[in-house]
Short mmCIF file of C-alpha atoms in Angstrom, two decimals:
data_model
loop_
_atom_site.label_atom_id
_atom_site.label_comp_id
_atom_site.label_asym_id
_atom_site.label_seq_id
_atom_site.Cartn_x
_atom_site.Cartn_y
_atom_site.Cartn_z
CA MET J 1 26.06 -16.59 -6.58
CA GLY J 2 24.54 -19.27 -4.48
CA THR J 3 21.06 -19.83 -3.40
CA GLY J 4 18.95 -17.83 -1.23
CA SER J 5 19.86 -20.09 1.63
CA SER J 6 23.63 -18.71 1.49
CA SER J 7 22.42 -15.23 1.78
CA LYS J 8 22.98 -14.12 5.85
CA TYR J 9 20.41 -11.30 5.66
CA PHE J 10 17.64 -12.33 3.02
CA SER J 11 16.66 -14.57 0.77
CA PHE J 12 17.29 -12.62 -2.28
CA PRO J 13 20.97 -12.68 -2.65
CA ILE J 14 20.61 -11.52 -6.40
CA PHE J 15 19.03 -8.01 -5.40
CA PHE J 16 20.47 -5.24 -3.25
CA TYR J 17 18.17 -4.05 -0.61
CA TRP J 18 16.54 -1.46 -2.59
CA SER J 19 15.66 -3.63 -5.03
CA SER J 20 14.48 -6.46 -2.79
CA LEU J 21 11.84 -4.04 -1.23
CA ILE J 22 9.87 -3.75 -4.16
CA PRO J 23 6.82 -5.91 -3.86
CA PHE J 24 6.34 -8.69 -6.29
CA ILE J 25 9.53 -7.33 -8.34
CA GLU J 26 9.28 -10.62 -10.27
CA HIS J 27 6.45 -9.53 -12.15
CA ASN J 28 7.78 -6.02 -12.85
CA ASP J 29 9.18 -4.52 -16.36
CA ALA J 30 13.02 -4.56 -15.73
CA ASN J 31 12.60 -0.96 -16.50
CA ARG J 32 10.17 0.37 -14.15
CA ALA J 33 11.92 -1.94 -11.33
CA LEU J 34 15.15 -0.27 -12.00
CA MET J 35 13.28 3.02 -11.56
CA SER J 36 11.87 2.08 -8.59
CA SER J 37 14.68 0.99 -7.27
CA ASN J 38 16.65 4.13 -7.78
CA ARG J 39 13.70 6.04 -6.39
CA GLN J 40 13.65 4.48 -2.99
CA ARG J 41 17.48 5.23 -2.38
CA LEU J 42 16.12 8.93 -2.84
CA ALA J 43 13.09 8.81 -0.29
CA VAL J 44 13.41 10.81 2.69
CA PRO J 45 12.23 10.32 6.25
CA LEU J 46 8.67 11.86 6.67
CA SER J 47 7.58 13.60 9.76
CA ARG J 48 4.76 10.75 10.26
CA SER J 49 5.75 7.53 8.43
CA GLU J 50 3.73 4.34 8.73
CA LYS J 51 4.41 0.77 7.94
CA CYS J 52 3.58 -0.34 4.44
CA ILE J 53 0.42 -2.21 3.77
CA VAL J 54 2.29 -4.19 0.95
CA GLY J 55 5.85 -5.06 1.64
CA THR J 56 8.01 -7.99 0.92
CA GLY J 57 8.95 -8.91 4.31
CA LEU J 58 12.49 -7.62 4.06
CA GLU J 59 11.46 -4.26 5.95
CA ARG J 60 12.36 -5.32 9.50
CA GLN J 61 15.72 -6.79 8.29
CA VAL J 62 16.64 -3.54 6.23
CA ALA J 63 15.72 -1.17 9.32
CA LEU J 64 17.86 -3.41 11.84
CA ASP J 65 21.06 -3.71 9.36
CA SER J 66 20.91 -0.10 9.36
CA ARG J 67 21.53 0.35 13.16
CA VAL J 68 19.17 3.28 13.18
CA PRO J 69 16.63 1.67 15.97
CA ALA J 70 17.50 1.39 19.33
CA ILE J 71 17.72 -2.52 20.36
CA ALA J 72 17.84 -3.74 24.12
CA LYS J 73 21.29 -5.60 24.11
CA HIS J 74 20.10 -7.74 27.24
CA GLU J 75 16.60 -8.61 29.28
CA GLY J 76 15.92 -5.86 31.80
CA LYS J 77 13.62 -3.12 32.98
CA ILE J 78 13.32 0.42 31.79
CA VAL J 79 14.09 2.56 34.93
CA TYR J 80 14.41 5.84 33.03
CA ASN J 81 13.10 7.15 29.64
CA ASP J 82 13.01 10.66 28.27
CA THR J 83 13.54 12.27 24.90
CA GLU J 84 17.27 12.16 25.47
CA LYS J 85 18.24 8.56 26.68
CA ILE J 86 17.01 5.47 27.96
CA ILE J 87 18.04 3.49 30.90
CA LEU J 88 17.99 -0.25 31.02
CA PHE J 89 18.75 -1.94 34.05
CA GLY J 90 19.24 -5.82 34.24
CA SER J 91 21.63 -8.73 34.76
CA GLY J 92 23.25 -6.67 37.60
CA ASN J 93 24.09 -3.49 35.60
CA GLY J 94 22.50 -0.51 34.21
CA LEU J 95 23.05 0.56 30.37
CA SER J 96 22.32 3.92 29.26
CA ILE J 97 21.17 4.11 25.62
CA PRO J 98 21.61 7.95 24.28
CA LEU J 99 18.80 8.46 21.72
CA ILE J 100 19.72 10.76 18.42
CA ILE J 101 17.73 14.13 18.55
CA TYR J 102 17.06 16.13 15.44
CA GLN J 103 20.56 15.90 13.99
CA ARG J 104 21.57 16.56 10.50
CA SER J 105 22.11 14.23 8.26
CA ASN J 106 24.84 14.08 5.36
CA LYS J 107 21.82 14.94 3.26
CA ASN J 108 20.67 17.44 5.26
CA THR J 109 17.49 15.22 6.24
CA CYS J 110 16.82 15.09 10.10
CA MET J 111 17.57 12.06 12.35
CA HIS J 112 15.95 11.63 15.11
CA GLN J 113 14.84 8.35 17.27
CA LYS J 114 11.60 8.17 19.50
CA SER J 115 11.12 6.38 22.19
CA GLN J 116 9.13 2.95 22.36
CA VAL J 117 8.99 1.82 25.51
CA HIS J 118 7.95 3.49 29.00
CA LYS J 119 9.38 3.47 32.66
CA GLY J 120 8.85 0.21 34.47
CA LYS J 121 8.28 -2.15 31.11
CA CYS J 122 10.56 -5.16 31.42
CA VAL J 123 12.20 -5.50 27.92
CA LYS J 124 13.79 -9.04 25.77
CA LYS J 125 17.05 -9.23 24.15
CA GLY J 126 16.77 -7.48 20.82
CA GLN J 127 13.54 -5.65 21.44
CA ILE J 128 13.04 -2.19 19.74
CA LEU J 129 13.47 0.70 22.20
CA ALA J 130 13.49 3.41 20.09
CA ASP J 131 12.89 3.86 16.48
CA GLY J 132 14.30 6.20 13.64
CA ALA J 133 12.93 9.08 11.46
CA ALA J 134 12.13 6.12 8.97
CA THR J 135 11.52 3.20 11.05
CA VAL J 136 7.95 2.32 12.61
CA GLY J 137 7.95 -0.48 15.13
CA GLY J 138 11.32 -1.68 14.22
CA GLU J 139 10.49 -1.58 10.62
CA LEU J 140 11.94 0.20 7.58
CA ALA J 141 8.90 2.90 7.21
CA LEU J 142 9.44 5.33 3.88
CA VAL J 143 5.75 5.46 3.34
CA LYS J 144 2.33 6.98 3.70
CA ASN J 145 -0.65 4.72 2.70
CA VAL J 146 -2.91 6.78 0.62
CA LEU J 147 -5.66 5.45 -1.50
CA VAL J 148 -4.78 6.01 -5.20
CA ALA J 149 -6.49 5.93 -8.29
CA TYR J 150 -4.55 5.35 -11.77
CA MET J 151 -6.93 6.88 -14.42
CA PRO J 152 -6.92 10.02 -17.11
CA TRP J 153 -8.35 12.83 -15.65
CA GLU J 154 -9.07 15.54 -17.90
CA GLY J 155 -6.02 15.40 -19.86
CA TYR J 156 -3.92 16.77 -16.96
CA ASN J 157 -2.04 13.45 -16.61
CA SER J 158 -0.55 11.25 -19.25
CA GLU J 159 1.59 7.85 -18.81
CA ASP J 160 3.06 8.22 -15.20
CA GLY J 161 1.65 11.84 -14.39
CA VAL J 162 -0.05 11.36 -11.22
CA LEU J 163 -2.43 13.93 -9.77
CA ILE J 164 -2.65 14.37 -6.06
CA SER J 165 -5.27 15.74 -3.63
CA GLU J 166 -4.68 19.24 -2.20
CA ARG J 167 -5.55 17.52 1.14
CA LEU J 168 -1.88 16.11 0.84
CA VAL J 169 -0.10 18.99 0.80
CA TYR J 170 -2.62 20.92 3.47
CA GLU J 171 -2.55 18.34 6.01
CA ASP J 172 1.13 17.73 5.53
CA ILE J 173 0.80 13.88 4.63
CA TYR J 174 4.14 14.13 3.10
CA THR J 175 6.32 16.54 4.98
CA SER J 176 9.66 16.00 5.66
CA PHE J 177 12.31 17.86 8.10
CA HIS J 178 15.39 19.19 6.87
CA ILE J 179 18.35 20.68 8.93
CA ARG J 180 20.75 22.59 6.96
CA LYS J 181 23.96 24.41 8.48
CA TYR J 182 24.87 27.93 7.29
CA GLU J 183 27.98 29.64 7.81
CA ILE J 184 28.73 33.17 7.62
#
């Protein structure tokens, strides 16, 4: 193992991506950090994700390395944009970038790209053109920021048990889409 400078992608060469996305991991109990890392791998894209308020700074790099967001390969101007494709014209040629529309992943979650640019906008090389189902603004977004309180409540929760407001259910705060394929 080398130092942080030897890592091509991020400055935590000892950890895998999921472990490196846990804020303040160096202050966490090892068992809790392991459990958190495993839980992050099980996360599914939410229908309305948000950027996390507290992060490690690696969320953008993880999203880029996943190749889920559509990225401009050269400078240019957006000449066409809809839910199926983005056409970027620049450097004397046009580039058609197809977008993924409600496709099933290997884990039956919904893969979808949402355009982040408008017709007529000038873009630079490397700029995010479309976000994926689990990215917002080119950053990994597996969360919905909610106000929480850790406290005992009439004996209904213990240790790691969490009570949630009915509002989180009724307002579809943690709703995700799944696509299943059935054959008859």
